[in-house]
Short mmCIF file of C-alpha atoms in Angstrom, two decimals:
data_model
loop_
_atom_site.label_atom_id
_atom_site.label_comp_id
_atom_site.label_asym_id
_atom_site.label_seq_id
_atom_site.Cartn_x
_atom_site.Cartn_y
_atom_site.Cartn_z
CA MET A 94 156.15 108.09 63.64
CA GLU A 95 158.16 108.69 66.85
CA LYS A 96 160.56 105.76 67.20
CA GLU A 97 161.33 106.52 70.86
CA LYS A 98 157.64 106.65 71.75
CA PHE A 99 157.04 103.18 70.31
CA SER A 100 160.46 101.75 71.19
CA LYS A 101 158.95 98.69 72.86
CA VAL A 102 156.99 97.85 69.71
CA TYR A 103 160.12 98.43 67.55
CA GLU A 104 162.14 96.08 69.74
CA TYR A 105 159.43 93.43 69.60
CA LEU A 106 159.19 93.57 65.80
CA ASN A 107 162.93 93.94 65.21
CA LYS A 108 163.52 90.47 66.71
CA LYS A 109 161.36 88.91 64.04
CA GLY A 110 162.54 87.74 60.65
CA VAL A 111 161.66 89.58 57.49
CA TYR A 112 159.30 86.85 56.27
CA GLU A 113 157.25 86.99 59.46
CA LEU A 114 157.23 90.79 59.29
CA ARG A 115 155.84 90.60 55.77
CA SER A 116 153.04 88.34 57.02
CA ILE A 117 152.29 90.83 59.81
CA GLY A 118 152.39 93.64 57.26
CA ARG A 119 149.84 91.87 55.06
CA ALA A 120 147.56 91.31 58.06
CA LEU A 121 147.73 95.02 58.91
CA PHE A 122 147.19 96.10 55.28
CA VAL A 123 150.70 97.43 54.60
CA ARG A 124 150.96 98.04 50.87
CA ALA A 125 153.45 95.84 49.05
CA PRO A 126 155.22 94.58 52.20
CA THR A 127 157.80 92.67 50.15
CA SER A 128 159.07 95.93 48.60
CA HIS A 129 160.12 97.47 51.95
CA LYS A 130 163.41 97.06 53.77
CA LYS A 131 163.09 95.71 57.30
CA GLN A 132 163.16 99.01 59.22
CA GLU A 133 160.75 100.70 56.82
CA LEU A 134 158.43 97.70 57.02
CA ILE A 135 158.43 97.88 60.82
CA LYS A 136 157.60 101.57 60.62
CA GLN A 137 154.67 100.91 58.27
CA ILE A 138 153.36 98.11 60.50
CA ILE A 139 153.35 100.37 63.56
CA GLU A 140 151.75 103.26 61.67
CA ASN A 141 148.91 101.03 60.51
CA ALA A 142 148.47 99.56 63.98
CA VAL A 143 148.31 103.07 65.48
CA SER A 144 145.83 104.44 62.95
CA GLY A 145 143.68 101.34 62.97
CA LYS A 146 143.08 101.98 59.30
CA GLY A 147 144.14 100.08 56.26
CA THR A 148 143.52 99.60 52.59
CA ALA A 149 142.90 96.07 51.48
CA CYS A 150 145.81 94.67 49.54
CA VAL A 151 145.34 93.72 45.93
CA CYS A 152 146.10 90.02 45.61
CA ARG A 153 147.83 89.58 42.29
CA GLY A 154 150.45 87.19 41.02
CA ALA A 155 151.45 83.93 42.64
CA PRO A 156 149.89 82.89 45.96
CA VAL A 157 151.73 84.02 49.09
CA LYS A 158 153.96 81.19 50.33
CA ALA A 159 154.54 82.57 53.82
CA GLU A 160 152.25 81.64 56.70
CA ARG A 161 149.70 84.14 57.93
CA ALA A 162 150.54 86.19 61.00
CA SER A 163 149.15 84.63 64.17
CA MET A 164 146.29 86.33 66.01
CA GLN A 165 148.43 86.29 69.17
CA THR A 166 151.17 88.29 67.44
CA LEU A 167 148.72 90.84 66.07
CA SER A 168 147.07 91.10 69.48
CA GLU A 169 150.44 91.74 71.15
CA ILE A 170 151.26 94.53 68.68
CA ARG A 171 147.88 96.21 69.11
CA LYS A 172 148.08 95.96 72.91
CA MET A 173 151.54 97.57 73.01
CA VAL A 174 150.39 100.39 70.72
CA TYR A 175 147.23 100.86 72.81
CA ASP A 176 149.23 101.01 76.06
CA VAL A 177 151.53 103.67 74.60
CA ASN A 178 148.60 105.80 73.44
CA ILE A 179 146.82 105.55 76.79
CA LYS A 180 149.99 106.51 78.68
CA SER A 181 150.60 109.41 76.30
CA THR A 182 147.06 110.72 76.86
CA GLU A 183 147.39 110.47 80.64
CA GLU A 184 150.72 112.32 80.62
CA ARG A 185 149.42 114.98 78.28
CA GLY A 186 146.18 115.56 80.14
CA MET A 187 143.95 118.40 79.04
CA THR A 188 143.16 121.84 80.40
CA ILE A 189 140.38 123.90 78.85
CA THR A 190 140.11 127.60 79.65
CA ILE A 191 136.58 128.92 79.21
CA ASN A 192 134.59 131.88 80.46
CA GLN A 193 131.30 131.73 82.35
CA GLU A 194 129.14 131.92 79.22
CA GLU A 195 131.16 129.18 77.51
CA GLU A 196 130.75 127.07 80.63
CA ARG A 197 126.99 127.04 80.02
CA TYR A 198 127.58 125.96 76.40
CA LEU A 199 129.76 123.11 77.65
CA LEU A 200 127.06 121.97 80.08
CA HIS A 201 124.46 122.13 77.31
CA CYS A 202 126.60 120.00 75.00
CA VAL A 203 127.39 117.46 77.72
CA TYR A 204 123.73 117.15 78.71
CA LEU A 205 122.50 116.87 75.12
CA GLY A 206 125.21 114.34 74.26
CA ALA A 207 124.31 112.11 77.21
CA LEU A 208 120.62 112.48 76.34
CA MET A 209 121.23 111.43 72.74
CA ILE A 210 123.28 108.38 73.77
CA ASN A 211 121.24 107.14 76.75
CA GLY A 212 117.87 108.88 76.50
CA ASN A 213 116.16 105.93 74.83
CA ARG A 214 118.07 103.14 76.59
CA LYS A 215 116.51 101.19 79.44
CA ASN A 216 118.19 100.82 82.83
CA GLY A 217 120.90 98.22 82.53
CA GLU A 218 121.40 98.99 78.85
CA GLN A 219 122.76 102.51 79.21
CA ARG A 220 126.35 103.44 78.41
CA GLU A 221 127.36 104.28 81.95
CA GLU A 222 130.73 105.74 80.94
CA TYR A 223 128.89 108.68 79.35
CA ASN A 224 126.66 109.17 82.40
CA GLU A 225 129.72 109.12 84.65
CA PHE A 226 131.55 111.61 82.43
CA ALA A 227 128.57 113.98 82.52
CA GLU A 228 128.33 113.64 86.32
CA ASN A 229 132.04 114.52 86.65
CA ILE A 230 131.56 117.66 84.55
CA TYR A 231 128.58 118.73 86.67
CA LYS A 232 130.59 118.19 89.85
CA GLN A 233 133.52 120.25 88.57
CA VAL A 234 131.24 123.11 87.55
CA CYS A 235 129.67 123.01 91.01
CA GLY A 236 133.19 123.30 92.38
CA LYS A 237 132.57 120.27 94.55
CA GLU A 238 134.21 117.22 93.03
CA GLU A 239 134.05 115.60 96.46
CA GLY A 240 130.92 115.42 98.59
CA ILE A 241 128.37 116.66 96.09
CA THR A 242 124.92 115.28 96.82
CA ASP A 243 122.63 113.51 94.36
CA ASN A 244 120.10 116.30 94.87
CA GLU A 245 122.64 118.92 93.82
CA VAL A 246 123.49 117.00 90.65
CA ALA A 247 119.80 116.45 89.89
CA GLY A 248 119.14 120.14 90.44
CA MET A 249 121.85 121.07 87.96
CA ARG A 250 120.47 118.61 85.39
CA ASP A 251 116.97 120.09 85.81
CA LYS A 252 118.32 123.59 85.31
CA ILE A 253 120.24 122.57 82.20
CA TYR A 254 117.16 120.82 80.80
CA ASP A 255 115.13 124.03 81.21
CA GLU A 256 117.81 125.85 79.21
CA VAL A 257 117.99 123.32 76.36
CA ALA A 258 114.35 122.14 76.25
CA ALA A 259 113.62 124.30 73.19
CA PHE A 260 116.60 122.75 71.34
CA VAL A 261 115.36 119.24 72.18
CA GLU A 262 111.83 120.05 71.00
CA ASP A 263 113.08 121.57 67.73
CA TYR A 264 115.27 118.54 67.09
CA GLU A 265 112.51 116.03 67.85
CA ASN A 266 110.03 117.87 65.61
CA ALA A 267 112.56 117.99 62.77
CA VAL A 268 113.29 114.26 63.10
CA LEU A 269 109.57 113.48 63.25
CA ARG A 270 108.92 115.48 60.08
CA GLU A 271 111.81 113.80 58.26
CA LYS A 272 110.72 110.29 59.27
CA MET A 273 107.08 110.94 58.39
CA ALA A 274 108.03 112.43 55.03
CA GLU A 275 110.26 109.44 54.33
CA SER A 276 107.47 107.03 55.29
CA PHE A 277 104.83 108.86 53.22
CA ALA A 278 107.10 108.98 50.17
CA GLN A 279 107.94 105.28 50.44
CA GLU A 280 104.25 104.39 50.82
CA ARG A 281 102.98 106.47 47.90
CA TYR A 282 106.02 106.59 45.63
CA PRO A 283 108.18 103.58 46.54
CA VAL A 284 111.63 102.96 45.14
CA VAL A 285 111.39 100.06 42.73
CA GLY A 286 114.55 97.99 42.76
CA GLY A 287 117.42 100.12 41.52
CA ASP A 288 115.32 102.12 39.06
CA GLU A 289 116.85 105.61 38.90
CA ASN A 290 113.58 107.28 37.94
CA SER A 291 111.72 105.85 40.95
CA VAL A 292 114.59 106.90 43.23
CA PHE A 293 114.38 110.45 41.87
CA ILE A 294 110.58 110.61 42.25
CA ASN A 295 110.80 109.20 45.78
CA LEU A 296 113.38 111.84 46.77
CA VAL A 297 111.34 114.73 45.33
CA ALA A 298 108.18 113.42 47.02
CA GLU A 299 110.00 113.14 50.35
CA ARG A 300 111.11 116.78 50.14
CA LEU A 301 107.62 117.94 49.22
CA TYR A 302 106.08 116.00 52.11
CA GLU A 303 108.63 117.47 54.51
CA LYS A 304 107.81 121.00 53.30
CA ILE A 305 104.08 120.40 53.77
CA LEU A 306 104.61 118.96 57.24
CA SER A 307 106.80 121.90 58.28
CA GLU A 308 104.12 124.41 57.23
CA GLY A 309 101.10 122.76 58.87
CA ASN A 310 100.05 120.92 62.00
CA ILE A 311 101.78 117.54 62.02
CA GLN A 312 99.02 116.02 64.14
CA SER A 313 96.50 116.60 61.35
CA TYR A 314 98.44 114.11 59.20
CA ILE A 315 98.53 111.39 61.83
CA LYS A 316 95.59 109.10 62.60
CA ALA A 317 96.07 107.47 65.99
CA PRO A 318 95.04 103.80 66.06
CA ASP A 319 92.15 102.80 68.31
CA ILE A 320 93.61 101.35 71.52
CA SER A 321 90.52 101.58 73.73
CA ASP A 322 90.35 97.82 74.41
CA LEU A 323 94.07 97.57 75.13
CA LEU A 324 93.92 100.66 77.36
CA THR A 325 91.01 99.26 79.35
CA LYS A 326 92.92 96.02 79.98
CA ALA A 327 96.09 97.89 80.95
CA ILE A 328 94.25 100.17 83.38
CA SER A 329 92.46 97.21 84.97
CA LYS A 330 95.81 95.72 85.97
CA LYS A 331 96.77 98.77 88.01
CA PRO A 332 97.32 97.70 91.65
#
């Protein structure tokens, strides 16, 4: 842990008494906070706040007499740590050197990632930060971060889709086979409670169904429900 980097957090915590620091340590899952000297305890608190991870403390012995750390205090610590990390990232920046072929791989990954995150979300429910990030990448590859038209971006997306369409189809078919196999196995050989034997049979059946589906025509295993009445009603409402 770089003390200079988190000097503001150190100063904030150093003004607090050891009993309050122990309460903060417990709230941030510092192990055995009463066994640390003040400076070491501060270091552990900051490390846990930075990582965002913790291991639940084992509550043994007499009940803790100290008051719990306030939410405001914990919020202040997390905000200061967050601000330091954001500033550090901005100062560090990132430069990636890639060749022309690798540039296409990057575009493929960006497109597929945005498709996975937002492809099934309705307008208004999409994670716009991912769409905006993808747009920025497309603009940079076009060499026109300023003044690029919507048609140019759309044209690039269409071109990328043509290049990755086979990957998307393979992925969708694989997911469809897995879900169908899982559904068939659960229907015919369901897991009964926590019975180990039924779990084993269900797993073997799922793998066998997936193998069968991968070797044949998936459509032959699916019976589409009759929607003629619903379709007639839906078509009749067309303006």
